[in-house]
XYZ file of C-alpha atoms in Angstrom:
649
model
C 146.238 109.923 111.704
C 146.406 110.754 108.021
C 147.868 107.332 107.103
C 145.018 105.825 109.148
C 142.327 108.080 107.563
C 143.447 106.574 103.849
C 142.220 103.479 104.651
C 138.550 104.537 105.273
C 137.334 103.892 101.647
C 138.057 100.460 102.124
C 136.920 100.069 105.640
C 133.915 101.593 105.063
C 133.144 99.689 101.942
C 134.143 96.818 103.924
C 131.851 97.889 107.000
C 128.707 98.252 103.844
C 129.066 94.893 102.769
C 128.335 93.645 105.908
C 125.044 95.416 106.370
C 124.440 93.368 103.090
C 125.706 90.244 104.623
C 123.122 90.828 107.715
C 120.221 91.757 104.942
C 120.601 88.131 103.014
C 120.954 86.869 106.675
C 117.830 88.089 107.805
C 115.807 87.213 104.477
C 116.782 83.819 104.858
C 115.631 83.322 108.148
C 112.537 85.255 107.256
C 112.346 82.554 104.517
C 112.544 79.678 106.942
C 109.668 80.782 108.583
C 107.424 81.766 106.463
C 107.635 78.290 104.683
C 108.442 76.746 108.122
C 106.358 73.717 107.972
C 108.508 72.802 104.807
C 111.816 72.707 106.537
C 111.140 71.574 110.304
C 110.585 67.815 109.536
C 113.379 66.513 111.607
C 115.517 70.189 111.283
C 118.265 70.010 114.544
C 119.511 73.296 115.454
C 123.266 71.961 114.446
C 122.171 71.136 110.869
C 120.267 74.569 110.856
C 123.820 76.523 111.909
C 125.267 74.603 109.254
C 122.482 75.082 106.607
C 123.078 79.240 107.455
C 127.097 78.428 107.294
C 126.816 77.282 104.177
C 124.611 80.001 102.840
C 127.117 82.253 104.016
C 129.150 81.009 100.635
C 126.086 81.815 98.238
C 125.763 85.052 99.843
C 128.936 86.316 99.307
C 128.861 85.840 95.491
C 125.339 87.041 95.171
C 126.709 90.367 97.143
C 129.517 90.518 95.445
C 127.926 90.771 91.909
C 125.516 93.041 92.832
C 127.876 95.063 94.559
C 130.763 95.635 92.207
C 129.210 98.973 90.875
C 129.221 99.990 94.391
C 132.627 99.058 95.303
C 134.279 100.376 92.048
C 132.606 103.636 92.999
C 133.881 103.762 96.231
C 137.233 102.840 95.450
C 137.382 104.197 92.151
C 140.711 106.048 92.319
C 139.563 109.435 91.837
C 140.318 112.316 94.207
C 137.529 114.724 93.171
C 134.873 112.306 94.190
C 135.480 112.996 97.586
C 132.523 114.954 98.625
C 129.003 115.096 99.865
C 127.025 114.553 96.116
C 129.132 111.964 95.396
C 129.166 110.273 98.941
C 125.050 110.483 98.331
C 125.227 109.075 94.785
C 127.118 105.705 96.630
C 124.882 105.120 99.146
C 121.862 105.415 96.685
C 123.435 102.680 94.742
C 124.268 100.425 97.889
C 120.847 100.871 99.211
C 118.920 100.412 95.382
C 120.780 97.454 94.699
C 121.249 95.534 97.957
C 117.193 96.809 98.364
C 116.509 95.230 95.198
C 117.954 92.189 96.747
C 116.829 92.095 99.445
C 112.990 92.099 97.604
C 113.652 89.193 95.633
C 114.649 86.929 98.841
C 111.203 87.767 100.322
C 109.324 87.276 97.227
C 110.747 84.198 96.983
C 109.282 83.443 100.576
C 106.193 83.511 99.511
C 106.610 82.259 95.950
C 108.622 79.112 96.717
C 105.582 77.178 98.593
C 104.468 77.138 94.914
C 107.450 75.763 93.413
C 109.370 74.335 96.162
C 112.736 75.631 95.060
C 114.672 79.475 94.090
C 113.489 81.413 91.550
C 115.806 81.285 88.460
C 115.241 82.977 85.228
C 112.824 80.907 83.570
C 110.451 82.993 85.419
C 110.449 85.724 82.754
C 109.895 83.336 80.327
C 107.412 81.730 82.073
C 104.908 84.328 82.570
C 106.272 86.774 79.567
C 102.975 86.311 78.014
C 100.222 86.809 81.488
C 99.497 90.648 81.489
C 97.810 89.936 85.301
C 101.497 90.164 86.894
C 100.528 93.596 88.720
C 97.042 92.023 90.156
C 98.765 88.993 91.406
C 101.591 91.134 93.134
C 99.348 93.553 94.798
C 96.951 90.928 96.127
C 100.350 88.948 97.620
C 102.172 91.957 98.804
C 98.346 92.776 100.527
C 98.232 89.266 101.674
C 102.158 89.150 103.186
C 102.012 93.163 104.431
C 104.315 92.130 107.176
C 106.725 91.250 104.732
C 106.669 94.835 103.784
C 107.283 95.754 106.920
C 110.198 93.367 107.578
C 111.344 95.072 104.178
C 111.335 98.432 104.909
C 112.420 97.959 108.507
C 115.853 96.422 107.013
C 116.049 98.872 104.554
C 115.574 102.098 107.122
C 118.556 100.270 109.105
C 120.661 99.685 106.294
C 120.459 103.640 105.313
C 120.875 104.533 108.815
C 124.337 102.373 109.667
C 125.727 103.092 106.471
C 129.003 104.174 106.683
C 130.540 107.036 104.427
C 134.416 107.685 104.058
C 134.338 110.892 106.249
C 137.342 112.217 104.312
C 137.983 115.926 103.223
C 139.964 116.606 100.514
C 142.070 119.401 102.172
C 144.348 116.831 103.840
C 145.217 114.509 101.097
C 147.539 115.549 97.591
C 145.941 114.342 94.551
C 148.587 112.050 93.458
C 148.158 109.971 97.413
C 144.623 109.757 97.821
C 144.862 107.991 94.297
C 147.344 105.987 95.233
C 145.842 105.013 98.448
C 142.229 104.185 97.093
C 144.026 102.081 93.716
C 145.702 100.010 96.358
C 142.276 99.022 97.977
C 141.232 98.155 94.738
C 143.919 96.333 93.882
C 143.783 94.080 97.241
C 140.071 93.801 97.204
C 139.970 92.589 93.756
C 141.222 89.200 94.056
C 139.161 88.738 97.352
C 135.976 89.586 95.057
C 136.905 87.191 92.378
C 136.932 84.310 94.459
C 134.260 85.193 96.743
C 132.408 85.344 93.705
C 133.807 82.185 92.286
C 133.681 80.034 95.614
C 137.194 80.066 96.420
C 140.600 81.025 95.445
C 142.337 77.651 94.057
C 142.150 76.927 90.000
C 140.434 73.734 91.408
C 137.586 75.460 92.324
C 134.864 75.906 89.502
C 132.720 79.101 89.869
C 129.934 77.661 92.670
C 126.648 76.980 91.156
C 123.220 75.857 92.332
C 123.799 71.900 92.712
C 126.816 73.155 95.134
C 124.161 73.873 97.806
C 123.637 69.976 98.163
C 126.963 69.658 100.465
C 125.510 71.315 102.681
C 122.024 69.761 103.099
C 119.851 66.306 104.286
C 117.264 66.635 102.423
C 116.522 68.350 99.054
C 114.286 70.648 99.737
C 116.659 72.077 102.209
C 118.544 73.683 99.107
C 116.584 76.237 99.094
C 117.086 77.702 102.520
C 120.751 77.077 101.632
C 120.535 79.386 98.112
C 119.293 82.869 97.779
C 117.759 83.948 94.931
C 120.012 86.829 93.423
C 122.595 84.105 93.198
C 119.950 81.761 90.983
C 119.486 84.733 89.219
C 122.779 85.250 88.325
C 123.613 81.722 87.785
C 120.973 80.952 85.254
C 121.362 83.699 83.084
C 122.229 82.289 79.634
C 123.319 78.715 80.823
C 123.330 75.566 79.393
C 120.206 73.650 80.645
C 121.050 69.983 79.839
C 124.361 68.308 79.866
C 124.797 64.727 79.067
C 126.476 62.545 81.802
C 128.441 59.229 80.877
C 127.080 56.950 83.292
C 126.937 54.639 79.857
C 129.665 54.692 77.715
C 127.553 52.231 75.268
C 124.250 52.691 74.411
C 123.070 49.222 73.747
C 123.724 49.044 77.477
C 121.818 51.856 78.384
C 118.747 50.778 76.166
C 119.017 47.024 77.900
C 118.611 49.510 81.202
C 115.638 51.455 79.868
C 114.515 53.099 76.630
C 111.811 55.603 76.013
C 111.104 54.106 72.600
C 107.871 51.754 73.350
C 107.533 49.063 70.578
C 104.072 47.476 71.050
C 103.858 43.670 70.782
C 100.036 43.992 70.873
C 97.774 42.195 67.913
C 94.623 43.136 69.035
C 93.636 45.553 66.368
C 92.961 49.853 67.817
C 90.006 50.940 69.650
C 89.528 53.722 68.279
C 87.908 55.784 71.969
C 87.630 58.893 72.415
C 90.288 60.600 74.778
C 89.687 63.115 77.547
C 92.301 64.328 79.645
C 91.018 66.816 82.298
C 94.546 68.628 83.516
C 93.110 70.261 87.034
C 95.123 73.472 88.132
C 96.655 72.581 91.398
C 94.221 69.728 92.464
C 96.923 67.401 94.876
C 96.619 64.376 95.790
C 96.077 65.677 99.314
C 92.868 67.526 99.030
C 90.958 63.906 97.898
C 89.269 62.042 100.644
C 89.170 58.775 99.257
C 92.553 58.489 98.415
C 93.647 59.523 102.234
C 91.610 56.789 104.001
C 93.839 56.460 106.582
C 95.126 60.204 107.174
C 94.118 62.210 110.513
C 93.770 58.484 111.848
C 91.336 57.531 109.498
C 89.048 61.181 110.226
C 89.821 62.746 107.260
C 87.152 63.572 104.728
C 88.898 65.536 102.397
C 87.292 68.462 99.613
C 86.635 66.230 96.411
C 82.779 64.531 97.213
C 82.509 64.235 93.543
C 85.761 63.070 92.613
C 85.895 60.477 95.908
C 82.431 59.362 93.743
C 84.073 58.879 90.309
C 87.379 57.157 92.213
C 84.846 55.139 93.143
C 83.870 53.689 89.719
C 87.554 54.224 88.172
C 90.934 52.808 88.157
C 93.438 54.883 90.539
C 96.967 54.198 92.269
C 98.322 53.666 95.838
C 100.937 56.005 95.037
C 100.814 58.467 92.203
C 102.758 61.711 91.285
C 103.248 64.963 89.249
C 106.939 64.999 87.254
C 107.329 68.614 88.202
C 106.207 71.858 90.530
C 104.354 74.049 87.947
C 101.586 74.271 85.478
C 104.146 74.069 82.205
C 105.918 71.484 84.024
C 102.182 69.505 84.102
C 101.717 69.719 80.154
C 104.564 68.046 78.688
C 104.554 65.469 81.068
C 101.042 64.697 80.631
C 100.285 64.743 76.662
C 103.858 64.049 75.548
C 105.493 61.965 78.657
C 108.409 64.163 79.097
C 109.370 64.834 82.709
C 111.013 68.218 83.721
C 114.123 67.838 84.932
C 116.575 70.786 85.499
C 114.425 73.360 84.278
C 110.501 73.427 82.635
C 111.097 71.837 79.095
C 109.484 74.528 76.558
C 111.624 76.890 78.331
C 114.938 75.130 76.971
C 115.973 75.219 74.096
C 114.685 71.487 73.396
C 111.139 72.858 73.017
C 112.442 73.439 69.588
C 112.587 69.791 69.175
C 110.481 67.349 66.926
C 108.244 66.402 70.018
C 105.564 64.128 70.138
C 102.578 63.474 71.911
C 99.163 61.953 72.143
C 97.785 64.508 70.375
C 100.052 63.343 67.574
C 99.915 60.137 67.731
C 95.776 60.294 67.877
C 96.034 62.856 64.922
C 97.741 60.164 62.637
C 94.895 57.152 63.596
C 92.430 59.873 62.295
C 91.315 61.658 65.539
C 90.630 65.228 65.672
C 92.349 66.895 68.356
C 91.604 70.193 70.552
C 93.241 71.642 73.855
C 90.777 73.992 75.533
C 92.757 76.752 78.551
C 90.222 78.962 79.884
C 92.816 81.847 79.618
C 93.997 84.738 76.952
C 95.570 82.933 73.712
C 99.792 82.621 74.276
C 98.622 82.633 78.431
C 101.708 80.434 79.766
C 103.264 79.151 76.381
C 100.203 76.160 76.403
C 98.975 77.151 72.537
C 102.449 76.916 71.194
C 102.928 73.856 73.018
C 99.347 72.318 72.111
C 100.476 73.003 68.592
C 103.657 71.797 68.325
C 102.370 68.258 69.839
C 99.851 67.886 67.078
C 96.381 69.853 68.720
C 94.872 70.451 65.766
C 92.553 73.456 67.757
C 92.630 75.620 70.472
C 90.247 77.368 72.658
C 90.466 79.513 74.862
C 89.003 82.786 76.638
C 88.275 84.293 72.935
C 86.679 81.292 71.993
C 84.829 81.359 74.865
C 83.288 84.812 74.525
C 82.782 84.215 70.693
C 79.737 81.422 71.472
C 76.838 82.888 72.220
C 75.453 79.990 74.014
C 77.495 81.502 77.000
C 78.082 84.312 78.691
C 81.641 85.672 77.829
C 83.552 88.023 79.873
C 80.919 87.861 82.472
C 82.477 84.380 83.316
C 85.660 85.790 83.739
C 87.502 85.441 86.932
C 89.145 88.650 86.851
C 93.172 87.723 86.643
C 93.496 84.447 84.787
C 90.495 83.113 82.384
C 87.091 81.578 82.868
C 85.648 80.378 85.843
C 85.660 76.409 85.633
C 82.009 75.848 86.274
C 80.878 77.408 83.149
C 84.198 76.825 80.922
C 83.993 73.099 81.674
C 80.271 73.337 80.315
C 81.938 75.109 77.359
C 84.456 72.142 76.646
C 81.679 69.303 77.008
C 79.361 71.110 74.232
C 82.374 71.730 72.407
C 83.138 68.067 72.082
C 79.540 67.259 71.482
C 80.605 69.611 68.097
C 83.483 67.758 67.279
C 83.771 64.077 64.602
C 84.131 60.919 66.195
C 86.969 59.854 67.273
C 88.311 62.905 69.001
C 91.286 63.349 71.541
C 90.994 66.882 73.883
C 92.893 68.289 76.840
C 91.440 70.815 79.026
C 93.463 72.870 81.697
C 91.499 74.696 84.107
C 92.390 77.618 86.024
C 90.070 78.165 89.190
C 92.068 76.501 91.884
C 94.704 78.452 91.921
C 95.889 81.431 93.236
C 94.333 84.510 93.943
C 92.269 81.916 95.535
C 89.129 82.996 94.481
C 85.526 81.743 93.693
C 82.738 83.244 92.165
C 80.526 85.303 94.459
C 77.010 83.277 94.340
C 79.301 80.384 95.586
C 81.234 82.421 98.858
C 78.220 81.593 100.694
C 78.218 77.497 99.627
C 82.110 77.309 99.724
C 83.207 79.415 102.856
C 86.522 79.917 104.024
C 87.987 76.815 105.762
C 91.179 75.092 106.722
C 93.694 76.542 104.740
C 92.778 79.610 101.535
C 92.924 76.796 98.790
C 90.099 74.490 100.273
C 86.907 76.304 99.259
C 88.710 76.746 95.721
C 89.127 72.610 95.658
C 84.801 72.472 96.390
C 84.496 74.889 94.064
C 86.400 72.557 91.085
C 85.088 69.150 92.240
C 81.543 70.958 92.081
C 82.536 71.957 88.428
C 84.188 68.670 87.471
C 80.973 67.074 88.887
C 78.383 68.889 86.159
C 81.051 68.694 83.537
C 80.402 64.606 84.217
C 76.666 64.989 84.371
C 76.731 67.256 81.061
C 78.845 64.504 79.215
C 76.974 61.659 80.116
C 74.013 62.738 78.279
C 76.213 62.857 75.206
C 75.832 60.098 72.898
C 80.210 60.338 72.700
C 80.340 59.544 76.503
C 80.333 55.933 76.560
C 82.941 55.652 74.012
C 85.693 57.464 75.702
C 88.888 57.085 78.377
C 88.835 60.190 80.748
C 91.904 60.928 82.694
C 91.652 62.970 85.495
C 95.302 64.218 86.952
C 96.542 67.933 88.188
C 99.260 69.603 86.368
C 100.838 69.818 90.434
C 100.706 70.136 93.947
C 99.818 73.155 95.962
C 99.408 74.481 99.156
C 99.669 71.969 101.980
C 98.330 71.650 105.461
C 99.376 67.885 105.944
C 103.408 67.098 106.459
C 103.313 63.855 104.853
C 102.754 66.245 101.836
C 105.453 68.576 102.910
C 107.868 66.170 102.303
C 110.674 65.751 99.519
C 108.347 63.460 97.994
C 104.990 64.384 99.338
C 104.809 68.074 97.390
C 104.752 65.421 94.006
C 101.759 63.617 95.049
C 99.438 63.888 92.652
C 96.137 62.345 91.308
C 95.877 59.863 88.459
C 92.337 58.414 87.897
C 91.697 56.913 84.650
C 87.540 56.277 84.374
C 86.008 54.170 80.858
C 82.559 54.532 81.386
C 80.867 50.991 80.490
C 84.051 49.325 81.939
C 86.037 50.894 85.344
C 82.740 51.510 86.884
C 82.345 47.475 86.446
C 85.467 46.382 88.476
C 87.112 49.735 89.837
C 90.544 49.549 91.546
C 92.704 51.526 93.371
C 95.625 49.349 92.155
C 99.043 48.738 94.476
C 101.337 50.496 92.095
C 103.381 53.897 91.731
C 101.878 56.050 88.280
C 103.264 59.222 87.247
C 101.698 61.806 84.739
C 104.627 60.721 82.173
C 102.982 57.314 82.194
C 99.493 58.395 80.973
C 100.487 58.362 77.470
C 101.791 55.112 76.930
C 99.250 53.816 79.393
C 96.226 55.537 77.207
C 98.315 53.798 73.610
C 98.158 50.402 75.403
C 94.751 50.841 76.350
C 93.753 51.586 72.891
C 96.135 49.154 71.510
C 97.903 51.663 69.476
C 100.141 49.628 66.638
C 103.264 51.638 66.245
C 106.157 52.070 67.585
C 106.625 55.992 69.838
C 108.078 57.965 72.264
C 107.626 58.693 75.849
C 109.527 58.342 78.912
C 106.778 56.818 81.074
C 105.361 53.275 80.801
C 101.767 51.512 80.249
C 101.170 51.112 83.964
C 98.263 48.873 83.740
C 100.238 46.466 81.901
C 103.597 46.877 83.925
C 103.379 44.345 86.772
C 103.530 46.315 90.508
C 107.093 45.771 91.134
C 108.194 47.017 87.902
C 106.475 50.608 88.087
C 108.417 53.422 88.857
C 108.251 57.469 89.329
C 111.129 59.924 88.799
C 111.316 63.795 89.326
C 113.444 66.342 90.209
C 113.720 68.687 92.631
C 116.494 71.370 93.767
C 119.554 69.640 91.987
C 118.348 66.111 93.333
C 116.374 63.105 91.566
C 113.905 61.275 93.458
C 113.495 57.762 92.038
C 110.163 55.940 93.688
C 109.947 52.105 92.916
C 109.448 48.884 94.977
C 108.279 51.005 97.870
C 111.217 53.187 98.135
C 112.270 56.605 97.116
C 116.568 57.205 96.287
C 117.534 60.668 96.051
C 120.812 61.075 93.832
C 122.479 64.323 92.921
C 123.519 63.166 89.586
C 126.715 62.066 91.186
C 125.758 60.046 94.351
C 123.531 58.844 96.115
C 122.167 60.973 99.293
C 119.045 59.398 100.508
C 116.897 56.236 100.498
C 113.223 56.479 102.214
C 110.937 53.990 102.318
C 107.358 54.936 101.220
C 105.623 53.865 104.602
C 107.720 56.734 106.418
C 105.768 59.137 105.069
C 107.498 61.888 106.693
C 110.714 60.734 105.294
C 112.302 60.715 108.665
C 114.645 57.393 108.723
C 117.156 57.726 106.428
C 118.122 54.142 104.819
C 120.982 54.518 102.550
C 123.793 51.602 102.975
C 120.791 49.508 104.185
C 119.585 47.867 101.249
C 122.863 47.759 98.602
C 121.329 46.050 96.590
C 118.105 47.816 95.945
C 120.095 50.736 95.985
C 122.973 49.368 93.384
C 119.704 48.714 91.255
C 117.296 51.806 91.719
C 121.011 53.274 90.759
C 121.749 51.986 88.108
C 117.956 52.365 86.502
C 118.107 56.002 87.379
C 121.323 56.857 85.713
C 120.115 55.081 82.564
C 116.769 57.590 82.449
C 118.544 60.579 83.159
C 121.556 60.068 80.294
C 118.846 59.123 78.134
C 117.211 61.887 78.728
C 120.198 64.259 78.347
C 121.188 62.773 75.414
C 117.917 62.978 73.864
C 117.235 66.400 74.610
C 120.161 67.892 73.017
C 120.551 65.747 69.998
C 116.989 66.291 69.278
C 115.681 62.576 69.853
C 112.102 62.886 71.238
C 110.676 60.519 68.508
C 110.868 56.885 67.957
């Protein structure tokens, strides 16, 4: 009985670790359904079993780091700590740390709808400067209460099977309890390593995020695959962007595709003003006329103002976002650099010489200004502004400094000025500004805690889904900023762009899709000149092409830098859209999407299955060979670029 009884350190810590197996078990099938209508398209109960076998991989090295300190407690060979304090002090770390854990998984429930993907630790950079965290959380964890439940429901049953060693120190010696519990150690150790690693043979690499794609159809699927403590732990301090050799020479991979645009246009610069209006969170989806034939041609959409300027503006059949969140939106935008991997002025490339139309404008003699609604330093968009050549900023203290508004009364409470009033703000600030001038505004409204002002709840009720009455809200707000500006005398004599910086909250699975959470508006309006012949044109735009489209359209002279193209002077067949989502790269052109891992290809859609639901890879070699080839070319020069600090011409 005695030699039995010195196994119980390891047997219980054994018997622990699967109460923490069940835990991630349970989050991650929380996770499916709270974000079910992401992950059912086409979902077979076989593929899900497989989707939670293959978890079962992540899991164990996530548990395994954030167990060791429990396990080396446990089976630190010590005979003294055998009794009740120190029995106590164990399962308080097993329970902190696997809680802890288990909080992060349903966060991430309700945070990846947002982002489409795990949480890794760009978060902290991403929001080290927002001082709103605590609102947002208590208004989500108010919001998702039955998460709380779920949470402390697990937790209660964790504490309550947890097993202790049940040993008393009265029938071991010293010197063989020691013995015993080092020879546990010693076994479980390797075990730990690999499970931590992925597996026991030197062939095996320590498993990392893009590892989740073996076990998945479609990319979005990676995420019910991964949990988060394990992108936690597999972000911290890594190396971002490494450089593939899909091309051993570049002159071959510049014959593919460059970024370097080298106009061949002798029409001398029109020098127009440029307005880009970056709308928080303003899909595709939530714009009737650019869903004519959605519900079965019923659909009416949110956007009566914006369906009216569509209406005298140049638009896209297809048209998408290069990434998932707001500093995703702003390189892409104003300096055409898609995010891939991770959000670019979170790498260390944001360090780089970068470029943008702020820039470029800047040298032709424009003055430049980015207006954000927010705190200066909210979200890292004044150090970016700056860096691409925005030669102001305004923001919330602006704002409240001009007394021909109403400062903080404006304010929305968590994130900066209501968009009604701080779009008035940015058209009279323009009206202040030299001709020719080049400004960005960002608003904020739309966007989550999903709010409107109060002398609007009773215009704007709640409908369909919680973003809706904030979309009415925004079109009503983009709407007056038009009707302000077109009494300006600068109004005629400028390009507006109106895009979001993403996608949001969907209640449409077309938009649920792979592809369909990067569908996102592009509507370019000239006053004096789209409202003359407007167009929704048959082509595929990204936000990475507005900035060489804008230089073409003012026939800018010299050579620069972008990774997009001038889609209104790309014929159809040659426009294109890239981004990247979960480890995967979607690549849209010719009315197809390819999804390739950076290794192979995994997927081919065309774009009339909308729900991505007929999987044509092997169909169309040589369309495929082709998108292929293309793709590799952008991402190595992309790669490339990034760490050898090449973002200029």
């Amino acid at each position: 009985m005695k030699r039995l009884g010195l196994l119980s350190p390891l047997a219980a810590t054994l018997c622990n670790l699967l109460l923490a197996y069940g835990s991630y078990l349970l989050a991650r099938i929380i996770f499916f359904f709270e974000n079910y209508g992401y992950f059912s398209q086409g979902l077979t109960f076989s593929h899900f079993i497989e989707i939670l076998g293959g978890g079962l991989m992540f899991d164990t090295s996530a548990i395994l780091v954030t167990n060791i300190p429990y396990i080396v407690l446990l089976l630190f060979p010590v005979y003294a700590k055998e009794n009740a304090f120190y029995q106590r002090l164990c399962r308080t770390v097993f329970l902190v740390v696997n809680g802890l854990a288990l909080a992060v998984n349903l966060c991430d429930a309700v945070y990846f709808r947002f982002t489409m993907r795990r949480t890794t630790t760009t978060v902290f950079s991403e929001f080290s400067n927002e001082g709103n965290l605590g609102g947002i959380f208590l208004t989500e964890t108010l919001r998702h209460f039955y998460l709380v439940i779920l949470f402390v429901v697990i937790l209660w049953a964790m504490y309550r099977l947890y097993r202790t060693t049940g040993l008393r120190r009265t029938d071991f010696t010293w010197w063989h309890y020691d013995l015993a519990t080092l020879l546990s150690l010693a076994v479980l150790a390797p075990f730990v390593v690999a499970g931590i690693r992925g597996g026991f043979t030197t062939a095996v690499r320590p498993i990392t995020i893009s590892n989740a794609n073996q076990y998945i159809d479609r990319p979005i699927e990676a995420a019910l695959v991964l949990n988060t403590p394990f992108s936690l732990y597999r972000t911290i301090g890594k190396t971002v962007f490494v450089v593939p050799d899909y091309y051993g020479d570049e002159a071959e991979m510049a014959s593919v595709y460059t970024p370097v645009h080298v106009p061949n246009d002798t029409l001398p610069m029109t020098k127009k003003n440029v307005v880009v209006l970056i709308v928080e969170s303003f899909g595709r989806e939530y714009i009737g006329a650019l869903n004519r034939t959605l519900e079965n041609s019923r659909y009416r959409g949110y956007t009566p103002y914006v369906d009216s300027l569509i209406a005298k503006s140049i638009t896209f059949s297809h048209s998408y976002c290069n990434g998932r969140k707001s500093i995703d939106g702003m390189p892409s935008i104003l300096s055409s650099i898609p995010m891939f991997v991770e959000p670019f002025f979170l790498t260390p490339a944001s360090m780089n010489h970068v470029s943008g139309i702020a820039s470029l404008l800047a040298g032709e003699g424009y003055q430049t200004a980015f207006f954000h609604g927010a705190q200066r330093g909210s979200m890292g968009f004044m150090a970016f502004a700056r860096s691409t050549g925005f030669q102001h900023y305004y923001g919330r203290e602006d704002y409240n400094a001009d007394s021909r508004f109403s400062g903080d009364a404006d304010f929305d409470g968590m994130w900066a000025i209501w968009d009604e009033p701080f779009l008035q703000y940015y058209a009279t600030k323009m009206s202040d500004m030299k001709e020719p001038f080049m400004t960005a505004v960002f608003t904020a409204s739309s966007h989550h805690p999903y709010a409107i002002p109060e002398k609007y709840k009773e215009v704007y009720p709640e409908e369909g889904i919680i973003m809706h009455k904030c979309i009415r809200y925004t079109d009503m707000a983009i709407g007056r900023f038009f009707q302000q500006a077109s009494r300006q005398p600068w109004f005629r004599n400028t390009i507006f762009v109106l895009t979001s910086d993403h996608t949001n909250l969907s209640d449409h699975p077309e938009y649920q899709t792979d592809l369909g959470g990067f569908c996102s508006p592009i509507i370019i309006y000239e006053p004096g000149v789209t409202d003359r012949h407007p167009e929704v044109q048959q082509k595929i735009a990204q936000q990475i092409d507005i900035l060489p489209t804008l230089m073409g359209r003012l026939h800018y002279p010299k050579p620069y830098f972008g990774f997009g193209i001038d889609v209104l002077n790309t014929p159809a067949e040659q426009t294109w859209a890239v981004n990247y989502l979960n480890g995967t790269y979607q690549y849209v052109k010719q009315g197809h999407v390819l999804q390739f891992d950076g290794s192979r290809s995994r997927g081919m859609y065309a774009l009339t299955d909308s729900l991505m639901q007929h999987n044509l890879l092997g169909r169309l070699p040589q369309q495929q060979r082709q998108m292929e080839r293309e793709l590799k070319a952008v991402i190595q020069q992309y790669m490339s670029r990034m760490t050898q600090d090449r973002l200029q011409p």
